[in-house]
C-alpha cells in the first residue's frame, strides 16, 4: 500500500462531475501554480507518494485531452518542469470524461504521456479491452518505447523501496 495524492490538477473549481461528464478547468498555468498546484508541488518535493491524475481538461494547456492522458500536461509539466520521477496513476478510465475519448485511445495516450499505472474500476472486463488495445499499440509501434523504459524504472524503484522497508504484520 502506498499513499496516493489526488486528483491532479485539483478539482475544487471544476463544475462538472468527471464520473459522468467532460469537465474543463479554464485557469492558466500561472494561476494554477499560485494556489491549486501548491500541495502537489509539496508532495513532489517532499514525498514518494503516487499522484492520481483526473480527467479534467486544462483548456489553457491542452484543449483536447484530459490531464490523465495529455502529453502536454504529464510530460511537459509534471515530468519535465516539476522533475517528478515518481509513479503517476490515472483515475479510472471507465469514467464518463475518459470513456468519451474511447478506452483504447485513453489507455494508449496515457501510457505515451508518461502515466505508469492505468486504473480501471467497477467493470473488470474492461481490463481485457485495455490490455488488448495496449498490446496492439505495442505491436504496431504506436506505444512509445522510451516511455516504457522510464515506466519500468519508476515502478521497479517503487517496488525496491518496499522491499527495503518491510513492515511487520504481528
PDB file of N, CA and C in Angstrom, residues 25-128:
ATOM      1  N   UNK A  25     -11.199  22.962 -16.929  1.00  0.00           N
ATOM      2  CA  UNK A  25     -10.688  23.935 -15.985  1.00  0.00           C
ATOM      3  C   UNK A  25     -10.044  25.028 -16.813  1.00  0.00           C
ATOM      4  N   UNK A  26     -10.570  26.245 -16.704  1.00  0.00           N
ATOM      5  CA  UNK A  26     -10.182  27.363 -17.564  1.00  0.00           C
ATOM      6  C   UNK A  26      -9.096  28.241 -16.951  1.00  0.00           C
ATOM      7  N   UNK A  27      -8.263  27.709 -16.080  1.00  0.00           N
ATOM      8  CA  UNK A  27      -7.227  28.501 -15.426  1.00  0.00           C
ATOM      9  C   UNK A  27      -5.892  28.356 -16.148  1.00  0.00           C
ATOM     10  N   UNK A  28      -5.111  29.407 -16.127  1.00  0.00           N
ATOM     11  CA  UNK A  28      -3.781  29.355 -16.737  1.00  0.00           C
ATOM     12  C   UNK A  28      -2.819  28.619 -15.811  1.00  0.00           C
ATOM     13  N   UNK A  29      -1.686  28.240 -16.359  1.00  0.00           N
ATOM     14  CA  UNK A  29      -0.664  27.562 -15.567  1.00  0.00           C
ATOM     15  C   UNK A  29      -0.194  28.478 -14.430  1.00  0.00           C
ATOM     16  N   UNK A  30      -0.029  29.767 -14.708  1.00  0.00           N
ATOM     17  CA  UNK A  30       0.416  30.679 -13.644  1.00  0.00           C
ATOM     18  C   UNK A  30      -0.625  30.782 -12.530  1.00  0.00           C
ATOM     19  N   UNK A  31      -1.902  30.786 -12.878  1.00  0.00           N
ATOM     20  CA  UNK A  31      -2.958  30.802 -11.850  1.00  0.00           C
ATOM     21  C   UNK A  31      -2.947  29.510 -11.034  1.00  0.00           C
ATOM     22  N   UNK A  32      -2.794  28.380 -11.711  1.00  0.00           N
ATOM     23  CA  UNK A  32      -2.756  27.085 -11.023  1.00  0.00           C
ATOM     24  C   UNK A  32      -1.533  26.984 -10.119  1.00  0.00           C
ATOM     25  N   UNK A  33      -0.403  27.517 -10.575  1.00  0.00           N
ATOM     26  CA  UNK A  33       0.821  27.495  -9.763  1.00  0.00           C
ATOM     27  C   UNK A  33       0.674  28.286  -8.472  1.00  0.00           C
ATOM     28  N   UNK A  34      -0.141  29.329  -8.465  1.00  0.00           N
ATOM     29  CA  UNK A  34      -0.306  30.179  -7.288  1.00  0.00           C
ATOM     30  C   UNK A  34      -1.090  29.494  -6.172  1.00  0.00           C
ATOM     31  N   UNK A  35      -2.038  28.623  -6.524  1.00  0.00           N
ATOM     32  CA  UNK A  35      -2.913  28.059  -5.493  1.00  0.00           C
ATOM     33  C   UNK A  35      -3.104  26.553  -5.631  1.00  0.00           C
ATOM     34  N   UNK A  36      -3.792  26.146  -6.682  1.00  0.00           N
ATOM     35  CA  UNK A  36      -4.218  24.759  -6.842  1.00  0.00           C
ATOM     36  C   UNK A  36      -3.063  23.764  -6.839  1.00  0.00           C
ATOM     37  N   UNK A  37      -1.924  24.148  -7.404  1.00  0.00           N
ATOM     38  CA  UNK A  37      -0.822  23.201  -7.545  1.00  0.00           C
ATOM     39  C   UNK A  37       0.164  23.228  -6.381  1.00  0.00           C
ATOM     40  N   UNK A  38      -0.004  24.131  -5.433  1.00  0.00           N
ATOM     41  CA  UNK A  38       0.926  24.194  -4.308  1.00  0.00           C
ATOM     42  C   UNK A  38       1.015  22.868  -3.545  1.00  0.00           C
ATOM     43  N   UNK A  39      -0.109  22.231  -3.196  1.00  0.00           N
ATOM     44  CA  UNK A  39       0.004  20.942  -2.479  1.00  0.00           C
ATOM     45  C   UNK A  39       0.666  19.859  -3.323  1.00  0.00           C
ATOM     46  N   UNK A  40       0.391  19.852  -4.622  1.00  0.00           N
ATOM     47  CA  UNK A  40       1.008  18.848  -5.495  1.00  0.00           C
ATOM     48  C   UNK A  40       2.523  19.050  -5.562  1.00  0.00           C
ATOM     49  N   UNK A  41       2.948  20.295  -5.660  1.00  0.00           N
ATOM     50  CA  UNK A  41       4.384  20.577  -5.717  1.00  0.00           C
ATOM     51  C   UNK A  41       5.068  20.196  -4.414  1.00  0.00           C
ATOM     52  N   UNK A  42       4.395  20.384  -3.279  1.00  0.00           N
ATOM     53  CA  UNK A  42       4.968  19.979  -1.996  1.00  0.00           C
ATOM     54  C   UNK A  42       5.124  18.466  -1.931  1.00  0.00           C
ATOM     55  N   UNK A  43       4.159  17.747  -2.462  1.00  0.00           N
ATOM     56  CA  UNK A  43       4.250  16.281  -2.494  1.00  0.00           C
ATOM     57  C   UNK A  43       5.415  15.852  -3.380  1.00  0.00           C
ATOM     58  N   UNK A  44       5.547  16.491  -4.536  1.00  0.00           N
ATOM     59  CA  UNK A  44       6.631  16.162  -5.462  1.00  0.00           C
ATOM     60  C   UNK A  44       7.983  16.364  -4.788  1.00  0.00           C
ATOM     61  N   UNK A  45       8.120  17.429  -4.022  1.00  0.00           N
ATOM     62  CA  UNK A  45       9.397  17.761  -3.401  1.00  0.00           C
ATOM     63  C   UNK A  45       9.674  16.982  -2.118  1.00  0.00           C
ATOM     64  N   UNK A  46       8.640  16.544  -1.408  1.00  0.00           N
ATOM     65  CA  UNK A  46       8.836  16.005  -0.058  1.00  0.00           C
ATOM     66  C   UNK A  46       8.292  14.611   0.182  1.00  0.00           C
ATOM     67  N   UNK A  47       7.910  13.903  -0.851  1.00  0.00           N
ATOM     68  CA  UNK A  47       7.269  12.613  -0.628  1.00  0.00           C
ATOM     69  C   UNK A  47       7.516  11.690  -1.812  1.00  0.00           C
ATOM     70  N   UNK A  48       7.293  10.420  -1.593  1.00  0.00           N
ATOM     71  CA  UNK A  48       7.344   9.469  -2.701  1.00  0.00           C
ATOM     72  C   UNK A  48       5.929   8.960  -3.017  1.00  0.00           C
ATOM     73  N   UNK A  49       4.936   9.750  -2.657  1.00  0.00           N
ATOM     74  CA  UNK A  49       3.541   9.368  -2.906  1.00  0.00           C
ATOM     75  C   UNK A  49       3.252   9.301  -4.399  1.00  0.00           C
ATOM     76  N   UNK A  50       2.319   8.457  -4.729  1.00  0.00           N
ATOM     77  CA  UNK A  50       1.801   8.372  -6.098  1.00  0.00           C
ATOM     78  C   UNK A  50       0.880   9.573  -6.300  1.00  0.00           C
ATOM     79  N   UNK A  51       0.824  10.071  -7.527  1.00  0.00           N
ATOM     80  CA  UNK A  51      -0.128  11.129  -7.851  1.00  0.00           C
ATOM     81  C   UNK A  51      -1.146  10.578  -8.844  1.00  0.00           C
ATOM     82  N   UNK A  52      -2.433  10.753  -8.515  1.00  0.00           N
ATOM     83  CA  UNK A  52      -3.512  10.345  -9.407  1.00  0.00           C
ATOM     84  C   UNK A  52      -3.958  11.548 -10.233  1.00  0.00           C
ATOM     85  N   UNK A  53      -4.054  11.340 -11.529  1.00  0.00           N
ATOM     86  CA  UNK A  53      -4.478  12.400 -12.438  1.00  0.00           C
ATOM     87  C   UNK A  53      -5.938  12.228 -12.807  1.00  0.00           C
ATOM     88  N   UNK A  54      -6.660  13.321 -12.724  1.00  0.00           N
ATOM     89  CA  UNK A  54      -8.087  13.298 -13.047  1.00  0.00           C
ATOM     90  C   UNK A  54      -8.287  13.411 -14.553  1.00  0.00           C
ATOM     91  N   UNK A  55      -9.530  13.406 -14.960  1.00  0.00           N
ATOM     92  CA  UNK A  55      -9.881  13.510 -16.380  1.00  0.00           C
ATOM     93  C   UNK A  55     -10.370  14.909 -16.742  1.00  0.00           C
ATOM     94  N   UNK A  56      -9.928  15.898 -16.000  1.00  0.00           N
ATOM     95  CA  UNK A  56     -10.268  17.288 -16.288  1.00  0.00           C
ATOM     96  C   UNK A  56      -9.410  17.780 -17.449  1.00  0.00           C
ATOM     97  N   UNK A  57      -9.988  18.561 -18.317  1.00  0.00           N
ATOM     98  CA  UNK A  57      -9.249  19.162 -19.421  1.00  0.00           C
ATOM     99  C   UNK A  57      -8.756  20.538 -18.978  1.00  0.00           C
ATOM    100  N   UNK A  58      -7.447  20.738 -19.004  1.00  0.00           N
ATOM    101  CA  UNK A  58      -6.854  22.049 -18.737  1.00  0.00           C
ATOM    102  C   UNK A  58      -6.829  22.804 -20.061  1.00  0.00           C
ATOM    103  N   UNK A  59      -7.841  23.590 -20.291  1.00  0.00           N
ATOM    104  CA  UNK A  59      -8.044  24.202 -21.611  1.00  0.00           C
ATOM    105  C   UNK A  59      -6.910  25.131 -22.041  1.00  0.00           C
ATOM    106  N   UNK A  60      -6.191  25.714 -21.100  1.00  0.00           N
ATOM    107  CA  UNK A  60      -5.113  26.641 -21.469  1.00  0.00           C
ATOM    108  C   UNK A  60      -3.807  25.906 -21.762  1.00  0.00           C
ATOM    109  N   UNK A  61      -3.807  24.565 -21.575  1.00  0.00           N
ATOM    110  CA  UNK A  61      -2.620  23.766 -21.871  1.00  0.00           C
ATOM    111  C   UNK A  61      -2.900  22.788 -23.010  1.00  0.00           C
ATOM    112  N   UNK A  62      -4.007  22.069 -22.920  1.00  0.00           N
ATOM    113  CA  UNK A  62      -4.386  21.071 -23.922  1.00  0.00           C
ATOM    114  C   UNK A  62      -5.908  21.095 -24.024  1.00  0.00           C
ATOM    115  N   UNK A  63      -6.421  21.627 -25.096  1.00  0.00           N
ATOM    116  CA  UNK A  63      -7.867  21.792 -25.259  1.00  0.00           C
ATOM    117  C   UNK A  63      -8.591  20.480 -25.573  1.00  0.00           C
ATOM    118  N   UNK A  64      -7.864  19.422 -25.894  1.00  0.00           N
ATOM    119  CA  UNK A  64      -8.483  18.179 -26.357  1.00  0.00           C
ATOM    120  C   UNK A  64      -8.459  17.075 -25.307  1.00  0.00           C
ATOM    121  N   UNK A  65      -7.302  16.850 -24.716  1.00  0.00           N
ATOM    122  CA  UNK A  65      -7.103  15.685 -23.845  1.00  0.00           C
ATOM    123  C   UNK A  65      -7.197  16.024 -22.363  1.00  0.00           C
ATOM    124  N   UNK A  66      -7.881  15.184 -21.597  1.00  0.00           N
ATOM    125  CA  UNK A  66      -7.844  15.325 -20.138  1.00  0.00           C
ATOM    126  C   UNK A  66      -6.409  15.157 -19.635  1.00  0.00           C
ATOM    127  N   UNK A  67      -6.110  15.722 -18.475  1.00  0.00           N
ATOM    128  CA  UNK A  67      -4.745  15.657 -17.954  1.00  0.00           C
ATOM    129  C   UNK A  67      -4.273  14.212 -17.795  1.00  0.00           C
ATOM    130  N   UNK A  68      -5.187  13.287 -17.563  1.00  0.00           N
ATOM    131  CA  UNK A  68      -4.820  11.883 -17.351  1.00  0.00           C
ATOM    132  C   UNK A  68      -4.181  11.240 -18.569  1.00  0.00           C
ATOM    133  N   UNK A  69      -4.350  11.829 -19.746  1.00  0.00           N
ATOM    134  CA  UNK A  69      -3.628  11.320 -20.911  1.00  0.00           C
ATOM    135  C   UNK A  69      -3.186  12.440 -21.849  1.00  0.00           C
ATOM    136  N   UNK A  70      -2.848  13.559 -21.254  1.00  0.00           N
ATOM    137  CA  UNK A  70      -2.323  14.694 -22.013  1.00  0.00           C
ATOM    138  C   UNK A  70      -0.803  14.716 -21.924  1.00  0.00           C
ATOM    139  N   UNK A  71      -0.148  14.513 -23.041  1.00  0.00           N
ATOM    140  CA  UNK A  71       1.312  14.579 -23.103  1.00  0.00           C
ATOM    141  C   UNK A  71       1.788  15.965 -22.664  1.00  0.00           C
ATOM    142  N   UNK A  72       1.066  16.994 -23.073  1.00  0.00           N
ATOM    143  CA  UNK A  72       1.448  18.367 -22.741  1.00  0.00           C
ATOM    144  C   UNK A  72       1.449  18.596 -21.232  1.00  0.00           C
ATOM    145  N   UNK A  73       0.546  17.967 -20.530  1.00  0.00           N
ATOM    146  CA  UNK A  73       0.482  18.127 -19.075  1.00  0.00           C
ATOM    147  C   UNK A  73       1.436  17.160 -18.384  1.00  0.00           C
ATOM    148  N   UNK A  74       1.314  15.876 -18.700  1.00  0.00           N
ATOM    149  CA  UNK A  74       2.097  14.854 -17.990  1.00  0.00           C
ATOM    150  C   UNK A  74       3.590  15.005 -18.269  1.00  0.00           C
ATOM    151  N   UNK A  75       3.975  14.981 -19.519  1.00  0.00           N
ATOM    152  CA  UNK A  75       5.404  15.018 -19.871  1.00  0.00           C
ATOM    153  C   UNK A  75       5.986  16.415 -19.689  1.00  0.00           C
ATOM    154  N   UNK A  76       5.337  17.404 -20.267  1.00  0.00           N
ATOM    155  CA  UNK A  76       5.928  18.744 -20.263  1.00  0.00           C
ATOM    156  C   UNK A  76       5.886  19.427 -18.898  1.00  0.00           C
ATOM    157  N   UNK A  77       4.798  19.246 -18.148  1.00  0.00           N
ATOM    158  CA  UNK A  77       4.687  19.934 -16.859  1.00  0.00           C
ATOM    159  C   UNK A  77       5.162  19.048 -15.709  1.00  0.00           C
ATOM    160  N   UNK A  78       4.490  17.910 -15.499  1.00  0.00           N
ATOM    161  CA  UNK A  78       4.779  17.088 -14.311  1.00  0.00           C
ATOM    162  C   UNK A  78       6.160  16.434 -14.395  1.00  0.00           C
ATOM    163  N   UNK A  79       6.447  15.804 -15.508  1.00  0.00           N
ATOM    164  CA  UNK A  79       7.722  15.082 -15.627  1.00  0.00           C
ATOM    165  C   UNK A  79       8.900  16.026 -15.870  1.00  0.00           C
ATOM    166  N   UNK A  80       8.774  16.982 -16.794  1.00  0.00           N
ATOM    167  CA  UNK A  80       9.913  17.829 -17.148  1.00  0.00           C
ATOM    168  C   UNK A  80      10.029  19.065 -16.261  1.00  0.00           C
ATOM    169  N   UNK A  81       9.014  19.911 -16.233  1.00  0.00           N
ATOM    170  CA  UNK A  81       9.104  21.158 -15.469  1.00  0.00           C
ATOM    171  C   UNK A  81       9.222  20.897 -13.960  1.00  0.00           C
ATOM    172  N   UNK A  82       8.423  19.987 -13.434  1.00  0.00           N
ATOM    173  CA  UNK A  82       8.457  19.691 -11.998  1.00  0.00           C
ATOM    174  C   UNK A  82       9.498  18.640 -11.638  1.00  0.00           C
ATOM    175  N   UNK A  83      10.014  17.926 -12.633  1.00  0.00           N
ATOM    176  CA  UNK A  83      11.003  16.866 -12.405  1.00  0.00           C
ATOM    177  C   UNK A  83      10.475  15.749 -11.505  1.00  0.00           C
ATOM    178  N   UNK A  84       9.185  15.435 -11.632  1.00  0.00           N
ATOM    179  CA  UNK A  84       8.602  14.357 -10.828  1.00  0.00           C
ATOM    180  C   UNK A  84       9.024  13.012 -11.395  1.00  0.00           C
ATOM    181  N   UNK A  85       9.714  12.246 -10.585  1.00  0.00           N
ATOM    182  CA  UNK A  85      10.238  10.937 -11.002  1.00  0.00           C
ATOM    183  C   UNK A  85       9.418   9.788 -10.438  1.00  0.00           C
ATOM    184  N   UNK A  86       8.383  10.118  -9.672  1.00  0.00           N
ATOM    185  CA  UNK A  86       7.578   9.089  -9.026  1.00  0.00           C
ATOM    186  C   UNK A  86       6.508   8.513  -9.940  1.00  0.00           C
ATOM    187  N   UNK A  87       5.661   7.710  -9.348  1.00  0.00           N
ATOM    188  CA  UNK A  87       4.620   6.981 -10.074  1.00  0.00           C
ATOM    189  C   UNK A  87       3.383   7.861 -10.238  1.00  0.00           C
ATOM    190  N   UNK A  88       2.852   7.847 -11.453  1.00  0.00           N
ATOM    191  CA  UNK A  88       1.590   8.518 -11.772  1.00  0.00           C
ATOM    192  C   UNK A  88       0.566   7.461 -12.134  1.00  0.00           C
ATOM    193  N   UNK A  89      -0.651   7.649 -11.662  1.00  0.00           N
ATOM    194  CA  UNK A  89      -1.748   6.738 -11.971  1.00  0.00           C
ATOM    195  C   UNK A  89      -2.919   7.553 -12.509  1.00  0.00           C
ATOM    196  N   UNK A  90      -3.611   6.979 -13.459  1.00  0.00           N
ATOM    197  CA  UNK A  90      -4.812   7.643 -13.977  1.00  0.00           C
ATOM    198  C   UNK A  90      -5.963   7.420 -13.008  1.00  0.00           C
ATOM    199  N   UNK A  91      -6.940   8.299 -13.057  1.00  0.00           N
ATOM    200  CA  UNK A  91      -8.211   7.988 -12.410  1.00  0.00           C
ATOM    201  C   UNK A  91      -8.823   6.882 -13.268  1.00  0.00           C
ATOM    202  N   UNK A  92      -9.911   6.293 -12.830  1.00  0.00           N
ATOM    203  CA  UNK A  92     -10.361   5.124 -13.582  1.00  0.00           C
ATOM    204  C   UNK A  92     -10.879   5.506 -14.958  1.00  0.00           C
ATOM    205  N   UNK A  93     -10.410   4.728 -15.923  1.00  0.00           N
ATOM    206  CA  UNK A  93     -10.604   5.045 -17.339  1.00  0.00           C
ATOM    207  C   UNK A  93     -11.992   4.722 -17.875  1.00  0.00           C
ATOM    208  N   UNK A  94     -12.851   4.194 -17.027  1.00  0.00           N
ATOM    209  CA  UNK A  94     -14.228   3.932 -17.474  1.00  0.00           C
ATOM    210  C   UNK A  94     -15.178   5.033 -17.003  1.00  0.00           C
ATOM    211  N   UNK A  95     -14.620   6.102 -16.421  1.00  0.00           N
ATOM    212  CA  UNK A  95     -15.445   7.253 -16.048  1.00  0.00           C
ATOM    213  C   UNK A  95     -15.919   7.952 -17.322  1.00  0.00           C
ATOM    214  N   UNK A  96     -17.021   8.642 -17.236  1.00  0.00           N
ATOM    215  CA  UNK A  96     -17.592   9.301 -18.403  1.00  0.00           C
ATOM    216  C   UNK A  96     -16.641  10.220 -19.136  1.00  0.00           C
ATOM    217  N   UNK A  97     -15.877  11.029 -18.396  1.00  0.00           N
ATOM    218  CA  UNK A  97     -14.979  12.000 -19.029  1.00  0.00           C
ATOM    219  C   UNK A  97     -13.860  11.341 -19.824  1.00  0.00           C
ATOM    220  N   UNK A  98     -13.391  10.184 -19.394  1.00  0.00           N
ATOM    221  CA  UNK A  98     -12.350   9.468 -20.133  1.00  0.00           C
ATOM    222  C   UNK A  98     -12.962   8.562 -21.183  1.00  0.00           C
ATOM    223  N   UNK A  99     -14.038   7.891 -20.812  1.00  0.00           N
ATOM    224  CA  UNK A  99     -14.676   6.941 -21.714  1.00  0.00           C
ATOM    225  C   UNK A  99     -15.174   7.622 -22.988  1.00  0.00           C
ATOM    226  N   UNK A 100     -15.493   8.897 -22.906  1.00  0.00           N
ATOM    227  CA  UNK A 100     -15.953   9.615 -24.092  1.00  0.00           C
ATOM    228  C   UNK A 100     -14.854   9.726 -25.143  1.00  0.00           C
ATOM    229  N   UNK A 101     -13.597   9.520 -24.735  1.00  0.00           N
ATOM    230  CA  UNK A 101     -12.468   9.524 -25.668  1.00  0.00           C
ATOM    231  C   UNK A 101     -12.159   8.121 -26.178  1.00  0.00           C
ATOM    232  N   UNK A 102     -12.831   7.123 -25.638  1.00  0.00           N
ATOM    233  CA  UNK A 102     -12.602   5.737 -26.019  1.00  0.00           C
ATOM    234  C   UNK A 102     -11.541   5.098 -25.139  1.00  0.00           C
ATOM    235  N   UNK A 103     -11.803   3.894 -24.676  1.00  0.00           N
ATOM    236  CA  UNK A 103     -10.882   3.201 -23.779  1.00  0.00           C
ATOM    237  C   UNK A 103      -9.523   2.960 -24.432  1.00  0.00           C
ATOM    238  N   UNK A 104      -9.513   2.577 -25.697  1.00  0.00           N
ATOM    239  CA  UNK A 104      -8.233   2.341 -26.389  1.00  0.00           C
ATOM    240  C   UNK A 104      -7.418   3.617 -26.458  1.00  0.00           C
ATOM    241  N   UNK A 105      -8.023   4.666 -26.915  1.00  0.00           N
ATOM    242  CA  UNK A 105      -7.348   5.957 -27.036  1.00  0.00           C
ATOM    243  C   UNK A 105      -6.842   6.426 -25.677  1.00  0.00           C
ATOM    244  N   UNK A 106      -7.682   6.365 -24.667  1.00  0.00           N
ATOM    245  CA  UNK A 106      -7.304   6.807 -23.328  1.00  0.00           C
ATOM    246  C   UNK A 106      -6.136   5.994 -22.781  1.00  0.00           C
ATOM    247  N   UNK A 107      -6.192   4.693 -22.924  1.00  0.00           N
ATOM    248  CA  UNK A 107      -5.147   3.816 -22.389  1.00  0.00           C
ATOM    249  C   UNK A 107      -3.803   4.058 -23.059  1.00  0.00           C
ATOM    250  N   UNK A 108      -3.786   4.052 -24.362  1.00  0.00           N
ATOM    251  CA  UNK A 108      -2.536   4.226 -25.108  1.00  0.00           C
ATOM    252  C   UNK A 108      -1.980   5.633 -24.908  1.00  0.00           C
ATOM    253  N   UNK A 109      -2.828   6.633 -24.989  1.00  0.00           N
ATOM    254  CA  UNK A 109      -2.350   8.005 -24.813  1.00  0.00           C
ATOM    255  C   UNK A 109      -1.828   8.251 -23.403  1.00  0.00           C
ATOM    256  N   UNK A 110      -2.460   7.651 -22.405  1.00  0.00           N
ATOM    257  CA  UNK A 110      -1.984   7.802 -21.022  1.00  0.00           C
ATOM    258  C   UNK A 110      -0.584   7.214 -20.874  1.00  0.00           C
ATOM    259  N   UNK A 111      -0.371   6.036 -21.404  1.00  0.00           N
ATOM    260  CA  UNK A 111       0.948   5.414 -21.328  1.00  0.00           C
ATOM    261  C   UNK A 111       1.982   6.225 -22.112  1.00  0.00           C
ATOM    262  N   UNK A 112       1.617   6.700 -23.288  1.00  0.00           N
ATOM    263  CA  UNK A 112       2.533   7.504 -24.098  1.00  0.00           C
ATOM    264  C   UNK A 112       2.838   8.857 -23.472  1.00  0.00           C
ATOM    265  N   UNK A 113       1.938   9.365 -22.654  1.00  0.00           N
ATOM    266  CA  UNK A 113       2.152  10.647 -21.989  1.00  0.00           C
ATOM    267  C   UNK A 113       3.102  10.519 -20.802  1.00  0.00           C
ATOM    268  N   UNK A 114       3.206   9.314 -20.229  1.00  0.00           N
ATOM    269  CA  UNK A 114       4.083   9.116 -19.083  1.00  0.00           C
ATOM    270  C   UNK A 114       3.377   8.644 -17.828  1.00  0.00           C
ATOM    271  N   UNK A 115       2.125   8.228 -17.962  1.00  0.00           N
ATOM    272  CA  UNK A 115       1.406   7.626 -16.834  1.00  0.00           C
ATOM    273  C   UNK A 115       1.957   6.218 -16.636  1.00  0.00           C
ATOM    274  N   UNK A 116       2.106   5.810 -15.385  1.00  0.00           N
ATOM    275  CA  UNK A 116       2.683   4.498 -15.083  1.00  0.00           C
ATOM    276  C   UNK A 116       1.646   3.407 -14.890  1.00  0.00           C
ATOM    277  N   UNK A 117       0.533   3.752 -14.269  1.00  0.00           N
ATOM    278  CA  UNK A 117      -0.499   2.771 -13.956  1.00  0.00           C
ATOM    279  C   UNK A 117      -1.844   3.263 -14.471  1.00  0.00           C
ATOM    280  N   UNK A 118      -2.569   2.371 -15.103  1.00  0.00           N
ATOM    281  CA  UNK A 118      -3.914   2.678 -15.590  1.00  0.00           C
ATOM    282  C   UNK A 118      -4.919   2.056 -14.632  1.00  0.00           C
ATOM    283  N   UNK A 119      -5.837   2.864 -14.158  1.00  0.00           N
ATOM    284  CA  UNK A 119      -6.843   2.377 -13.226  1.00  0.00           C
ATOM    285  C   UNK A 119      -8.138   2.100 -13.977  1.00  0.00           C
ATOM    286  N   UNK A 120      -8.639   0.906 -13.809  1.00  0.00           N
ATOM    287  CA  UNK A 120      -9.940   0.529 -14.370  1.00  0.00           C
ATOM    288  C   UNK A 120     -10.730  -0.080 -13.224  1.00  0.00           C
ATOM    289  N   UNK A 121     -11.847   0.545 -12.904  1.00  0.00           N
ATOM    290  CA  UNK A 121     -12.657   0.115 -11.762  1.00  0.00           C
ATOM    291  C   UNK A 121     -14.082  -0.182 -12.187  1.00  0.00           C
ATOM    292  N   UNK A 122     -14.753  -0.940 -11.361  1.00  0.00           N
ATOM    293  CA  UNK A 122     -16.190  -1.205 -11.433  1.00  0.00           C
ATOM    294  C   UNK A 122     -16.618  -2.120 -12.573  1.00  0.00           C
ATOM    295  N   UNK A 123     -15.836  -2.227 -13.607  1.00  0.00           N
ATOM    296  CA  UNK A 123     -16.166  -3.128 -14.698  1.00  0.00           C
ATOM    297  C   UNK A 123     -14.880  -3.856 -15.079  1.00  0.00           C
ATOM    298  N   UNK A 124     -14.579  -4.930 -14.343  1.00  0.00           N
ATOM    299  CA  UNK A 124     -13.305  -5.615 -14.501  1.00  0.00           C
ATOM    300  C   UNK A 124     -13.077  -6.154 -15.900  1.00  0.00           C
ATOM    301  N   UNK A 125     -14.141  -6.416 -16.653  1.00  0.00           N
ATOM    302  CA  UNK A 125     -13.969  -6.936 -18.013  1.00  0.00           C
ATOM    303  C   UNK A 125     -13.297  -5.922 -18.935  1.00  0.00           C
ATOM    304  N   UNK A 126     -13.395  -4.633 -18.601  1.00  0.00           N
ATOM    305  CA  UNK A 126     -12.749  -3.592 -19.400  1.00  0.00           C
ATOM    306  C   UNK A 126     -11.229  -3.696 -19.333  1.00  0.00           C
ATOM    307  N   UNK A 127     -10.712  -4.357 -18.297  1.00  0.00           N
ATOM    308  CA  UNK A 127      -9.270  -4.549 -18.191  1.00  0.00           C
ATOM    309  C   UNK A 127      -8.758  -5.290 -19.422  1.00  0.00           C
ATOM    310  N   UNK A 128      -9.496  -6.299 -19.855  1.00  0.00           N
ATOM    311  CA  UNK A 128      -9.073  -7.079 -21.014  1.00  0.00           C
ATOM    312  C   UNK A 128      -9.095  -6.245 -22.291  1.00  0.00           C
TER     313      UNK A 128
END
